[in-house]
Coordinates of C-alpha atoms and ligand atoms in Angstrom, one line a residue:
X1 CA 0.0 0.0 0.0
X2 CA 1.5 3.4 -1.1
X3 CA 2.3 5.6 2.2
X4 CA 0.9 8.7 0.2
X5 CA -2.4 8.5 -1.9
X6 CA -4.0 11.7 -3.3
X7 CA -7.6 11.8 -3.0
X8 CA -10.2 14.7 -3.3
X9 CA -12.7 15.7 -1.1
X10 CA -16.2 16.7 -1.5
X11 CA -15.2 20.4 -3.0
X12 CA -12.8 18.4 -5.5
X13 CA -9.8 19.9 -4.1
X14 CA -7.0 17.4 -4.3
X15 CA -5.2 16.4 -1.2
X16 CA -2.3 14.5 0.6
X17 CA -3.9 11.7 3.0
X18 CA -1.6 10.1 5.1
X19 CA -1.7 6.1 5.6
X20 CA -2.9 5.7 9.5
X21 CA -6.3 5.2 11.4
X22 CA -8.2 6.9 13.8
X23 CA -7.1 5.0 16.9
X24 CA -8.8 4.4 20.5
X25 CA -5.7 6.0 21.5
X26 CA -6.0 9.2 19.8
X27 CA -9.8 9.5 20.4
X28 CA -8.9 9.2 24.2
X29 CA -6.4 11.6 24.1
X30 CA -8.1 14.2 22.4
X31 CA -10.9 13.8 24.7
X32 CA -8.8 14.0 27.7
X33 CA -6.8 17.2 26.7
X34 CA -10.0 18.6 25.5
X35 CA -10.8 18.7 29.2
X36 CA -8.7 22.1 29.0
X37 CA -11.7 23.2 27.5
X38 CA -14.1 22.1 30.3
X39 CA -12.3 24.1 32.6
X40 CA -11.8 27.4 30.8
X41 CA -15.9 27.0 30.3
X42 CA -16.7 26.1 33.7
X43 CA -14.8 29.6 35.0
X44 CA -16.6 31.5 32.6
X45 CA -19.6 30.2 33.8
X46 CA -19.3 30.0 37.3
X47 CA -18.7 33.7 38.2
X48 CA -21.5 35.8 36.8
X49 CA -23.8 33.3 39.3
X50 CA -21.1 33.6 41.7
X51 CA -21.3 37.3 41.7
X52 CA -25.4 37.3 42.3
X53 CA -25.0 35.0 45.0
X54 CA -25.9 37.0 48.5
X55 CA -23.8 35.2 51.1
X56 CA -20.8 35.9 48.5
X57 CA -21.5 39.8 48.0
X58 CA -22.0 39.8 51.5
X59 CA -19.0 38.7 52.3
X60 CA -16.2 40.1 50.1
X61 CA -18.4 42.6 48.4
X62 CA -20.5 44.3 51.4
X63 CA -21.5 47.4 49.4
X64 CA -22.7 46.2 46.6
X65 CA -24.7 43.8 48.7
X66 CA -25.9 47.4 50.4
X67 CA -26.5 48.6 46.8
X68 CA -28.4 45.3 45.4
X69 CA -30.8 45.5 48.5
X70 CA -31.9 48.7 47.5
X71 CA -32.5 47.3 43.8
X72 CA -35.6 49.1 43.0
X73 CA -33.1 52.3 42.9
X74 CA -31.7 51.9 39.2
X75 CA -32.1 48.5 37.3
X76 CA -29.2 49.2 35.1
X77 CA -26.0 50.3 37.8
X78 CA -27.1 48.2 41.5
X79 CA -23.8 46.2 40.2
X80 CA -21.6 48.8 39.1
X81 CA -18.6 47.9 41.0
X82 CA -14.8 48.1 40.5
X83 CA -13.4 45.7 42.7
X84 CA -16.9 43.1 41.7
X85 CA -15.5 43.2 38.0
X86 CA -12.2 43.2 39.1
X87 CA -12.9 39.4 40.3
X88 CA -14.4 38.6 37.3
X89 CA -11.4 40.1 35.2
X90 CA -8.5 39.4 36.8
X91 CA -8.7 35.6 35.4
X92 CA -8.4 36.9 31.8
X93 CA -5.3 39.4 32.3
X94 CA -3.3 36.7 34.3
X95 CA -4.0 34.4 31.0
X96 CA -3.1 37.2 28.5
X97 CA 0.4 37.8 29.7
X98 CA 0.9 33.4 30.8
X99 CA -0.1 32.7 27.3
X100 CA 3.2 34.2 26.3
X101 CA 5.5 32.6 28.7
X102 CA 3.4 29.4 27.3
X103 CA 4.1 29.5 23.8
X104 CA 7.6 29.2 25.4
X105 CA 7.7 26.6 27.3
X106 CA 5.5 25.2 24.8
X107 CA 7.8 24.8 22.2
X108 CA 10.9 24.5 24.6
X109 CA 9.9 21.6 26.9
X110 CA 6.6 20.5 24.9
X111 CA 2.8 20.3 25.0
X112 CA 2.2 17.5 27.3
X113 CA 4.2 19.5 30.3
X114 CA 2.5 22.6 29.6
X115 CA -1.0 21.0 29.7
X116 CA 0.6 19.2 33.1
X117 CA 1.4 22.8 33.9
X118 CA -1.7 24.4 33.5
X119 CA -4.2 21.6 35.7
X120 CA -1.6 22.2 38.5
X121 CA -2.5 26.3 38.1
X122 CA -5.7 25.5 38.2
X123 CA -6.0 23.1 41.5
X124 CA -3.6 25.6 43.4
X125 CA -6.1 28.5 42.1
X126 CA -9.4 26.0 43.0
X127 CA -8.1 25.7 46.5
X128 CA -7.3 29.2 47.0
X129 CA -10.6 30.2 45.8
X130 CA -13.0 27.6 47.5
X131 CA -11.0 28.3 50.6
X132 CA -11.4 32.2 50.7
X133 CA -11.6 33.9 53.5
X134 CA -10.9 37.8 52.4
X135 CA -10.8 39.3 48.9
X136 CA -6.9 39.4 48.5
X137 CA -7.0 35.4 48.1
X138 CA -9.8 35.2 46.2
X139 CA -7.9 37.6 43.5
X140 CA -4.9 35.6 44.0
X141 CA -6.8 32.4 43.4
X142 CA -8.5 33.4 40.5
X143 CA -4.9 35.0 38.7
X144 CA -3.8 31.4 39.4
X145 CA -7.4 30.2 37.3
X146 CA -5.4 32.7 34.6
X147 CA -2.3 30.9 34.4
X148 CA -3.9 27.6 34.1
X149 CA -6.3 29.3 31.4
X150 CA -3.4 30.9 29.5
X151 CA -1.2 27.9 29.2
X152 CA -4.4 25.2 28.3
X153 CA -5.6 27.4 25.6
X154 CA -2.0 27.4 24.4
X155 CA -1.5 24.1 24.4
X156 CA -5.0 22.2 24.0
X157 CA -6.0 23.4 20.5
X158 CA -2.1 23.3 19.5
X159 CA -1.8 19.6 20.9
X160 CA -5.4 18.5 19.3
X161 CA -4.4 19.9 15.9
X162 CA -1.0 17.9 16.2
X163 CA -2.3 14.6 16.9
X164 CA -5.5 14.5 15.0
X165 CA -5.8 12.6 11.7
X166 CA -5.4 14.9 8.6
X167 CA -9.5 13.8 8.1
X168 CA -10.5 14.9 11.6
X169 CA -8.4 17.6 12.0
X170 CA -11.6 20.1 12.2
X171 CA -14.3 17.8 14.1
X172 CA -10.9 17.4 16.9
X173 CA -10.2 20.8 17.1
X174 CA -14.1 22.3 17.5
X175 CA -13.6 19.3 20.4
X176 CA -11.9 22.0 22.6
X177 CA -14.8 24.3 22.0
X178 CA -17.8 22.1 22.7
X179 CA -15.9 21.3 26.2
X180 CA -15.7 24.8 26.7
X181 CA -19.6 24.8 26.0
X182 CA -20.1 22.1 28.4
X183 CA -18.3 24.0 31.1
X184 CA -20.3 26.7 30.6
X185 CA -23.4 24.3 30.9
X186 CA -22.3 22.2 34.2
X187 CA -21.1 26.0 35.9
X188 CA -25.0 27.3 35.2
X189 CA -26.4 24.1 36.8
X190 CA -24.1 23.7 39.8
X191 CA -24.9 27.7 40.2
X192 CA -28.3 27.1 40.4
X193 CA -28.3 24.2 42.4
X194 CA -26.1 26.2 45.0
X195 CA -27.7 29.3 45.4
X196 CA -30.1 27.9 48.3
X197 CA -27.2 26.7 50.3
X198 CA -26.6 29.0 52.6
X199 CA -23.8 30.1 53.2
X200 CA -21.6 28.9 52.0
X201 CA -23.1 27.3 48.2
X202 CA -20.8 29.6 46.6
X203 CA -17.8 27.8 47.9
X204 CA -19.2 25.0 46.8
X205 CA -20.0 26.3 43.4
X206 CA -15.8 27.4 42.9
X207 CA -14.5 24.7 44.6
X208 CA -16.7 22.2 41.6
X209 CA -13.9 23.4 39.1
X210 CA -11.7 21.3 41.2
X211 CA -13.1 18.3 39.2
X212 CA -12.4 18.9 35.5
X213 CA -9.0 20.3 36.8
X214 CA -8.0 17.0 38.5
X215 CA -9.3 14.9 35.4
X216 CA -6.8 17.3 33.3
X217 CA -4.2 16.4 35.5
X218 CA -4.8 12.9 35.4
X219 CA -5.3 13.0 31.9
X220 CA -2.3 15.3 31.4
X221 CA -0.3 11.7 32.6
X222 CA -2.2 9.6 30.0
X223 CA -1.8 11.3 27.0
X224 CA 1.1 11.2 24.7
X225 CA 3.6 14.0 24.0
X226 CA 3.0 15.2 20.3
X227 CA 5.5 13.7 17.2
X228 CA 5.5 17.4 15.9
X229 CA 7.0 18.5 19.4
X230 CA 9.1 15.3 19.9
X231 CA 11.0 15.3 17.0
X232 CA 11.2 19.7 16.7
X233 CA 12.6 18.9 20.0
X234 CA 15.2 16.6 18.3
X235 CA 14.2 13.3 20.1
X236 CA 13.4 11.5 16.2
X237 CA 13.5 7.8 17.3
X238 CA 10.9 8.7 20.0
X239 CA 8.4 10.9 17.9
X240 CA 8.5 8.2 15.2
X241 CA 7.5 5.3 17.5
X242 CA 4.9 8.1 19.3
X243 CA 3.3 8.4 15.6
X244 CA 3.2 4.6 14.9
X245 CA 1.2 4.5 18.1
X246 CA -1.3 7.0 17.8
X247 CA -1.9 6.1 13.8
X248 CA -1.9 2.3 14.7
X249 CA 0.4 1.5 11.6
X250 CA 4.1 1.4 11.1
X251 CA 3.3 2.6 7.8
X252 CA 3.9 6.5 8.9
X253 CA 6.9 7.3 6.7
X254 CA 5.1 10.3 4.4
X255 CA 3.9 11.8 7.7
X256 CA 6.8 11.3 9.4
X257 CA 8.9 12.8 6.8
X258 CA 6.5 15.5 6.6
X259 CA 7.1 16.9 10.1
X260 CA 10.9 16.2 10.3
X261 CA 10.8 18.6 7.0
X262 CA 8.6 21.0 8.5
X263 CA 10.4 21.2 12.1
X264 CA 13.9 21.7 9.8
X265 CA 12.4 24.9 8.1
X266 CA 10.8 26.0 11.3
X267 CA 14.1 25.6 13.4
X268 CA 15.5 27.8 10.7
X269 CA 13.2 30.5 11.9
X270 CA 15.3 31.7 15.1
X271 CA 13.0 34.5 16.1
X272 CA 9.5 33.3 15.5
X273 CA 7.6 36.4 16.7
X274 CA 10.5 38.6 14.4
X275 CA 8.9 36.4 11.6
X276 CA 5.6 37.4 12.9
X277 CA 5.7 41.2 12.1
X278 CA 7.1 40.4 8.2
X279 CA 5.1 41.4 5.9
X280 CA 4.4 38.0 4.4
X281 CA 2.7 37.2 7.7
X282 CA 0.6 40.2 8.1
X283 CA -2.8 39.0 6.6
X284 CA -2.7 35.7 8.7
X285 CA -1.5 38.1 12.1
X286 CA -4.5 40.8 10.9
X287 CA -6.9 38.3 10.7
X288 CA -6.0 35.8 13.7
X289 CA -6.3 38.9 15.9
X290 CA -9.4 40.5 14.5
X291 CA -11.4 37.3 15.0
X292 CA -10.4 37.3 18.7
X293 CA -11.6 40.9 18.9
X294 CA -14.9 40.5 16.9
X295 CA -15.5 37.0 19.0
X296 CA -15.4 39.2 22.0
X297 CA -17.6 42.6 20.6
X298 CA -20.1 40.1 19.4
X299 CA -20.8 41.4 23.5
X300 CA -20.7 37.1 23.9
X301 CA -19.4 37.4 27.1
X302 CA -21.5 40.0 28.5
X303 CA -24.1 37.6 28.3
X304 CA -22.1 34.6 29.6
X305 CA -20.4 36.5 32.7
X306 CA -23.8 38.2 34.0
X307 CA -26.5 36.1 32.6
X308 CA -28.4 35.7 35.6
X309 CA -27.2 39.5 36.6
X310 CA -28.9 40.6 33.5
X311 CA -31.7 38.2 33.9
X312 CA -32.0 40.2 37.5
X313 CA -31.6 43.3 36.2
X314 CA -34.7 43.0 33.9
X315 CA -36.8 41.8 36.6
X316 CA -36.3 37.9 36.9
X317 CA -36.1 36.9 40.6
X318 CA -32.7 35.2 41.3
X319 CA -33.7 31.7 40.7
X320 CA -35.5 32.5 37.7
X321 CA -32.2 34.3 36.3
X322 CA -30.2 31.3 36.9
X323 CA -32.7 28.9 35.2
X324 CA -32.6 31.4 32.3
X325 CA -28.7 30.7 32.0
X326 CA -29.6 27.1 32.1
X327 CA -31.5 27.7 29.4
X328 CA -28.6 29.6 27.1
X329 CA -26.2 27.1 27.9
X330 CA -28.3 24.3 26.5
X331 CA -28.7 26.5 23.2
X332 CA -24.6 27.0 23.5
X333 CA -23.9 23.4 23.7
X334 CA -26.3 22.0 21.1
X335 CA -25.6 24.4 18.3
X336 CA -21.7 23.8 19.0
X337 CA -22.8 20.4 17.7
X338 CA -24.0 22.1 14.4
X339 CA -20.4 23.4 13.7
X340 CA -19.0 20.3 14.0
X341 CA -21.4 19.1 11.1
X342 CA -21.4 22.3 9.4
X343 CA -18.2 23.6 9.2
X344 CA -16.6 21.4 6.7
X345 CA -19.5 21.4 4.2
X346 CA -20.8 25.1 4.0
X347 CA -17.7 26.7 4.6
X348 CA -16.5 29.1 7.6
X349 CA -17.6 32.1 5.5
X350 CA -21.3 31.4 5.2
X351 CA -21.3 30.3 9.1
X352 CA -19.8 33.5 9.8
X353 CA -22.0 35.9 7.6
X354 CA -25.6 34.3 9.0
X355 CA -24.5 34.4 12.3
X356 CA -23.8 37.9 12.0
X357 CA -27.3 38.8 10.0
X358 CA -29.1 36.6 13.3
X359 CA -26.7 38.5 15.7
X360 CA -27.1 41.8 14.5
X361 CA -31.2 41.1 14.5
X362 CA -30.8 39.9 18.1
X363 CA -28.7 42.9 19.7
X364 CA -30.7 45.2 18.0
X365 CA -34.3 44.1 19.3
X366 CA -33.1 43.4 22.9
X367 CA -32.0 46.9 22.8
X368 CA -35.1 48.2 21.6
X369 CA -37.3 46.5 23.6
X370 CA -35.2 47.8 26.9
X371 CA -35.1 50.9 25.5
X372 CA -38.5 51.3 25.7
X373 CA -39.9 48.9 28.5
X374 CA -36.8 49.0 30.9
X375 CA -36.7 52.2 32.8
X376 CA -34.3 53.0 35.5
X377 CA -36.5 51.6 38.3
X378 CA -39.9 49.7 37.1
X379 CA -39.8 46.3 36.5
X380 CA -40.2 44.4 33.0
X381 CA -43.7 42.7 32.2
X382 CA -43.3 39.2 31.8
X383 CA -44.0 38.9 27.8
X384 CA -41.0 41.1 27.7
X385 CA -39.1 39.5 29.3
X386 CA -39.6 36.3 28.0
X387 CA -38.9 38.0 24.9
X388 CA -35.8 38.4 26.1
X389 CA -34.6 35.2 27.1
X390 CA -35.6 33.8 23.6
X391 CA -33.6 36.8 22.2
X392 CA -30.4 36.1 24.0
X393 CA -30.7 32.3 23.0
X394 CA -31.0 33.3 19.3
X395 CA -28.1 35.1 20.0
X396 CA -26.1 32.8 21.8
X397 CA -26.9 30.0 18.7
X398 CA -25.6 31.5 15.9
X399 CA -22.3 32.7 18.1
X400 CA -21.8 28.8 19.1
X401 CA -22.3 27.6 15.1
X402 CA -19.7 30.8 13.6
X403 CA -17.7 32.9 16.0
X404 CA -16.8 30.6 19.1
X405 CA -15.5 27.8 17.0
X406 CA -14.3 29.7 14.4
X407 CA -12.5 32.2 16.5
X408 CA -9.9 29.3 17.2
X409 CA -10.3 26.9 14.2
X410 CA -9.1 30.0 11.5
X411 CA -6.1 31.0 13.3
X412 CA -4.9 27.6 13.9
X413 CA -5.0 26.7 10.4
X414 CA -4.0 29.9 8.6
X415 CA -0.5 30.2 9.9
X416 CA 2.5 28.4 7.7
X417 CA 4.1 26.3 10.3
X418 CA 7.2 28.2 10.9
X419 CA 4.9 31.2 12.4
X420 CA 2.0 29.0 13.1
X421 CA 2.8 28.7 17.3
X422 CA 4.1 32.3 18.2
X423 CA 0.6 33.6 15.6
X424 CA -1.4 31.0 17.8
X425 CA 0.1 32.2 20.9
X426 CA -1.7 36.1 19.8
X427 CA -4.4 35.1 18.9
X428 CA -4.8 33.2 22.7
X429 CA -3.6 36.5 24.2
X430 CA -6.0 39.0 22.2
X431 CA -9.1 36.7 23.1
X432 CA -7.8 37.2 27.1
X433 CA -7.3 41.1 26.3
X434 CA -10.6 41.6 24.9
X435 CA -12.3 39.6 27.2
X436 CA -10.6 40.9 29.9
X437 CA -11.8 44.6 28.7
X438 CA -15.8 43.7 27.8
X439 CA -15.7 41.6 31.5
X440 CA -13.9 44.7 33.3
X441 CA -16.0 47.3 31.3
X442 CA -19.4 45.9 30.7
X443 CA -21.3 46.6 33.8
X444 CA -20.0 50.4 33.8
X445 CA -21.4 50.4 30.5
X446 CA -24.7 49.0 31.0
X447 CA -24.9 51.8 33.8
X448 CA -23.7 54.7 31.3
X449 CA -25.6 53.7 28.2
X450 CA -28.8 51.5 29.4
X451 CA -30.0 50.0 27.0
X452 CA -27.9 51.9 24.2
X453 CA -25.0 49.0 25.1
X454 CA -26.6 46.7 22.4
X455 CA -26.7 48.8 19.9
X456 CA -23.3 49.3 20.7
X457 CA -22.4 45.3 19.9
X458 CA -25.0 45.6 17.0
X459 CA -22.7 48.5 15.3
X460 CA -19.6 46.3 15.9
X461 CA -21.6 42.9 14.4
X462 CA -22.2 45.5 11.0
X463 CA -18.1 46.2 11.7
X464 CA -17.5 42.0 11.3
X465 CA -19.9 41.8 8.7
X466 CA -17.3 43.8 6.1
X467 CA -14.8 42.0 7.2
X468 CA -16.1 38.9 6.5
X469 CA -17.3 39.9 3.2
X470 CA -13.5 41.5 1.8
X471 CA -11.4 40.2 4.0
X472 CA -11.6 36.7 5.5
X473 CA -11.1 34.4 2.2
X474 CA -12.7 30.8 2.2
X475 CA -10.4 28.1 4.1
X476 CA -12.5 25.0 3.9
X477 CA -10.9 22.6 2.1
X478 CA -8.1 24.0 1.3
X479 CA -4.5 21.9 3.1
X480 CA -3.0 24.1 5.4
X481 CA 0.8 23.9 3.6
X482 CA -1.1 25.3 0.6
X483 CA -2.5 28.3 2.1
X484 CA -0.2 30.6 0.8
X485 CA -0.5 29.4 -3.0
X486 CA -4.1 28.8 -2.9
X487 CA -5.5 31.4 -0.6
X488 CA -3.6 34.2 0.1
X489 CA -1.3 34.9 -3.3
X490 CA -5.4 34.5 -4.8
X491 CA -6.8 36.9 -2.6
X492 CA -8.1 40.4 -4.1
X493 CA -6.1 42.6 -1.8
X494 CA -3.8 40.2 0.5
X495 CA -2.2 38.8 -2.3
X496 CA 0.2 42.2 -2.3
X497 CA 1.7 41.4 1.1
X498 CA 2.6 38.1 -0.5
X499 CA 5.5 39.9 -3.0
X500 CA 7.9 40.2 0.0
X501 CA 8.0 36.1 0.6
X502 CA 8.4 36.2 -3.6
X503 CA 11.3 38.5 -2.8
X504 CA 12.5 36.0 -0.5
X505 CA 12.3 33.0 -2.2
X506 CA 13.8 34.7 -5.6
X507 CA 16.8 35.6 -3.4
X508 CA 17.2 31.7 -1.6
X509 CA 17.3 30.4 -5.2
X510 CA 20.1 32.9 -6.6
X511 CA 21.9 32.3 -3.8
X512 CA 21.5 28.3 -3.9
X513 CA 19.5 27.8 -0.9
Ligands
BGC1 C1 -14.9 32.3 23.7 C2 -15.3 32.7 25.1 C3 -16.8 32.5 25.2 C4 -17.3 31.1 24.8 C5 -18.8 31.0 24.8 C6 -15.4 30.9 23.4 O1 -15.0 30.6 22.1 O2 -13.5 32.5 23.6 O3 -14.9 34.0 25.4 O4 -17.3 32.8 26.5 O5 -16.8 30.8 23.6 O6 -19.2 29.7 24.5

């Protein structure tokens, strides 16, 4: 049987497929480093129901419990409060600058350690934070949430790409995004289960994320280290018998060959992020970061962080609010599922385009209808609000089908290899940065401009919407060695950054390189 075969799939492009099966042992592998995923999810969850929890405001936050008692005052600022969003916040700014140090140690001591790494941050942050007794440590605990957030993102997507079959290479890496889906989920329940344990259900509620931690710590023993980071690490022998084992053959040479090629030219590259800022790289650097910055102004997170204080906000009572973020993280999970299926027939652009028409309808009405039935003190009839629920899950569906998933499939398969880990490792710190600024900025917003705050994500959906349309060219289908020639050097307007890496390669062959 001939190690290399060249088929074509469905859009008649013509491919490499590499001899090899998909193995029990890469199937459990991806599912256990995918637990990365579970625990980024379950912090995002857990703290907006956290944060509307009584015996917690009470006890770390006493004037905002002052303010909240006094709710009927002003239904869009009872929560505006520094040091409250500081909490919420602090995890995303200890990931942005860890994710850097990552990429590091990343490439340097490899992905397994890093993901070994990151469950340790997060059971020393778990502790700290169930354990609480005054403010300072539940900062400290949640920074420590950061680190173990900066280096999983790092390495989980990065690790899944490496050891996933050429064939599964999508469904594996939108793996890491339905888990962070399912955290969300489980964080909702357990917050709703908790809040009528008084009083201490909110330790109970933090302390939970001790569970998918200590399954990614086991798991982080389990799983293999990656052939890629093996053999770019030098240890050949090793990666080889690593990528006989996860493919289930011997018959690995054309893959094999492949990597030891592709780790040569990327050990060439000595400063990876000085290759970064060439202007060959810039369209895949442009467009890794924008898609972490329109993922986050879709306003996503404002609805994930204070779901149930939003809920409350527009009248629910408190355990209505939390059943109402029940109900979003259903919608999140089961239309992740319709990525998965989608993404490799209709293509990432149409995804992203009808997400943003169903978005943009979606911000727009839930403004409106606060603008005009949501004053500062009266509370919302319940046909509104109901309207609102089904609004945000609308929202929430086409944002789990286009810009979650997408928002780290497209960076991690635009990059050429050689820039492909230092590009991943911005697009994992702009996603902390800008969801570090919505979740530090989006309560003092709400109380500034009302109801005006979703027109403001509406204007920034119309903002994505162009973007999509002349900037982000089609990458289904299309091998990820071959996104230069077939996407890029195509492209209307990014096909002029390409002349530099002409220049280049002109220059290598006069010079006989
Ligand atoms: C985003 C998170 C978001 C989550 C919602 C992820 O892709 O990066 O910021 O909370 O999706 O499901």
């Amino acid at each position: 049987m001939p190690a290399i075969v060249v088929s074509s799939n469905d859009s008649g492009v013509k491919h490499k497929d590499f001899d090899g099966k998909i193995t029990i042992y890469v199937v459990l592998c991806g599912i256990l480093a995918a637990t990365g995923g579970l625990v980024f999810g379950f912090d995002i969850g857990i703290s907006g129901g956290v944060t509307a929890m009584d015996d917690f405001l009470e006890k770390f936050f006493p004037k905002v419990y002052r303010k909240k008692l006094q709710a009927k005052e002003d239904n869009y600022c009872k929560f505006d409060n520094q040091w409250l969003q500081l909490f919420t916040s602090s995890l995303y700014l200890a990931a942005l600058f860890s994710s850097f140090a990552a990429s590091k140690v990343c490439s340097k001591y490899g992905r397994k350690i890093t993901i070994q790494l990151a469950s340790l941050f997060f059971i020393v942050g778990v502790v700290l934070e169930a354990a609480a007794i005054e403010i300072v440590m539940l900062i400290v605990g949640r920074i420590f949430l950061g680190m173990g957030v900066g280096f999983g993102n790092q390495a989980v997507p990065l690790f899944l790409s490496e050891i996933a079959p050429v064939k599964i290479r999508g469904a594996l890496n939108i793996l890491f995004q339905l888990n962070v889906t399912i955290g969300i989920f489980i964080a909702n329940i357990v917050n709703y289960l908790t809040a009528n344990l008084h009083p201490w259900g909110w330790r109970l509620s933090l302390g939970l994320a001790g569970v998918p931690a200590v399954i990614l710590g086991i798991g982080s023993f389990i799983i293999t280290e990656t052939p890629t980071s093996l053999i770019e690490r030098g240890q050949l022998l090793r990666g080889r018998a690593m990528l006989e084992r996860i493919r289930g053959t011997a018959n690995v040479n054309a893959e094999y060959e492949e990597i030891v090629h592709a780790s040569e030219m990327a050990r060439r590259v000595k400063h990876p992020f000085k290759n970064l800022m060439k202007r060959s790289s810039r369209p895949q650097l442009v467009i890794a970061v924008a898609m972490q910055v329109f993922q986050q102004f879709t306003g996503i997170n404002a609805i994930m962080f204070y779901a149930p204080v939003l809920f409350q906000t527009i009248g629910f009572k408190s355990q209505a609010s939390l059943l109402s973020a029940v109900i979003t993280g259903t919608v999140n999970v089961v239309s992740t599922l319709v990525s998965v299926a989608a993404v490799d027939r209709l293509g990432r652009r149409v995804l992203l385009l009808e997400a943003c028409a169903q978005m943009f309808f979606s911000q727009t009405i839930i403004g409106a209808l606060l603008f005009a039935y949501l004053k500062t003190n009266n509370e919302l009839n319940q046909g509104v609000a109901i309207a609102v629920v089904v609004l945000v899950c609308f929202f929430v569906m086409s944002f789990a089908w286009s810009w979650g998933p997408l928002g780290w499939l497209i960076p991690s398969e635009t990059f050429p290899l050689e820039t492909r880990s230092a590009g991943f490792s911005c697009a994992v710190s702009s996603n902390m940065l800008f969801t570090f600024v919505i979740a530090q900025a989006f309560l003092s917003m709400m109380c500034h401009m009302k109801a005006g705050i979703f027109f403001f994500f509406a204007a920034w959906i119309v903002v994505m919407t162009l973007f999509v349309i002349f900037l982000l060219p089609e990458t289904k289908g299309v091998p990820i060695d071959e996104m230069t020639d077939r996407v890029w050097r195509q492209h209307w307007y990014w096909r002029r950054y390409m002349e530099d890496e002409d220049d280049d390669k002109i220059k290598k062959a006069e010079d006989g390189l």
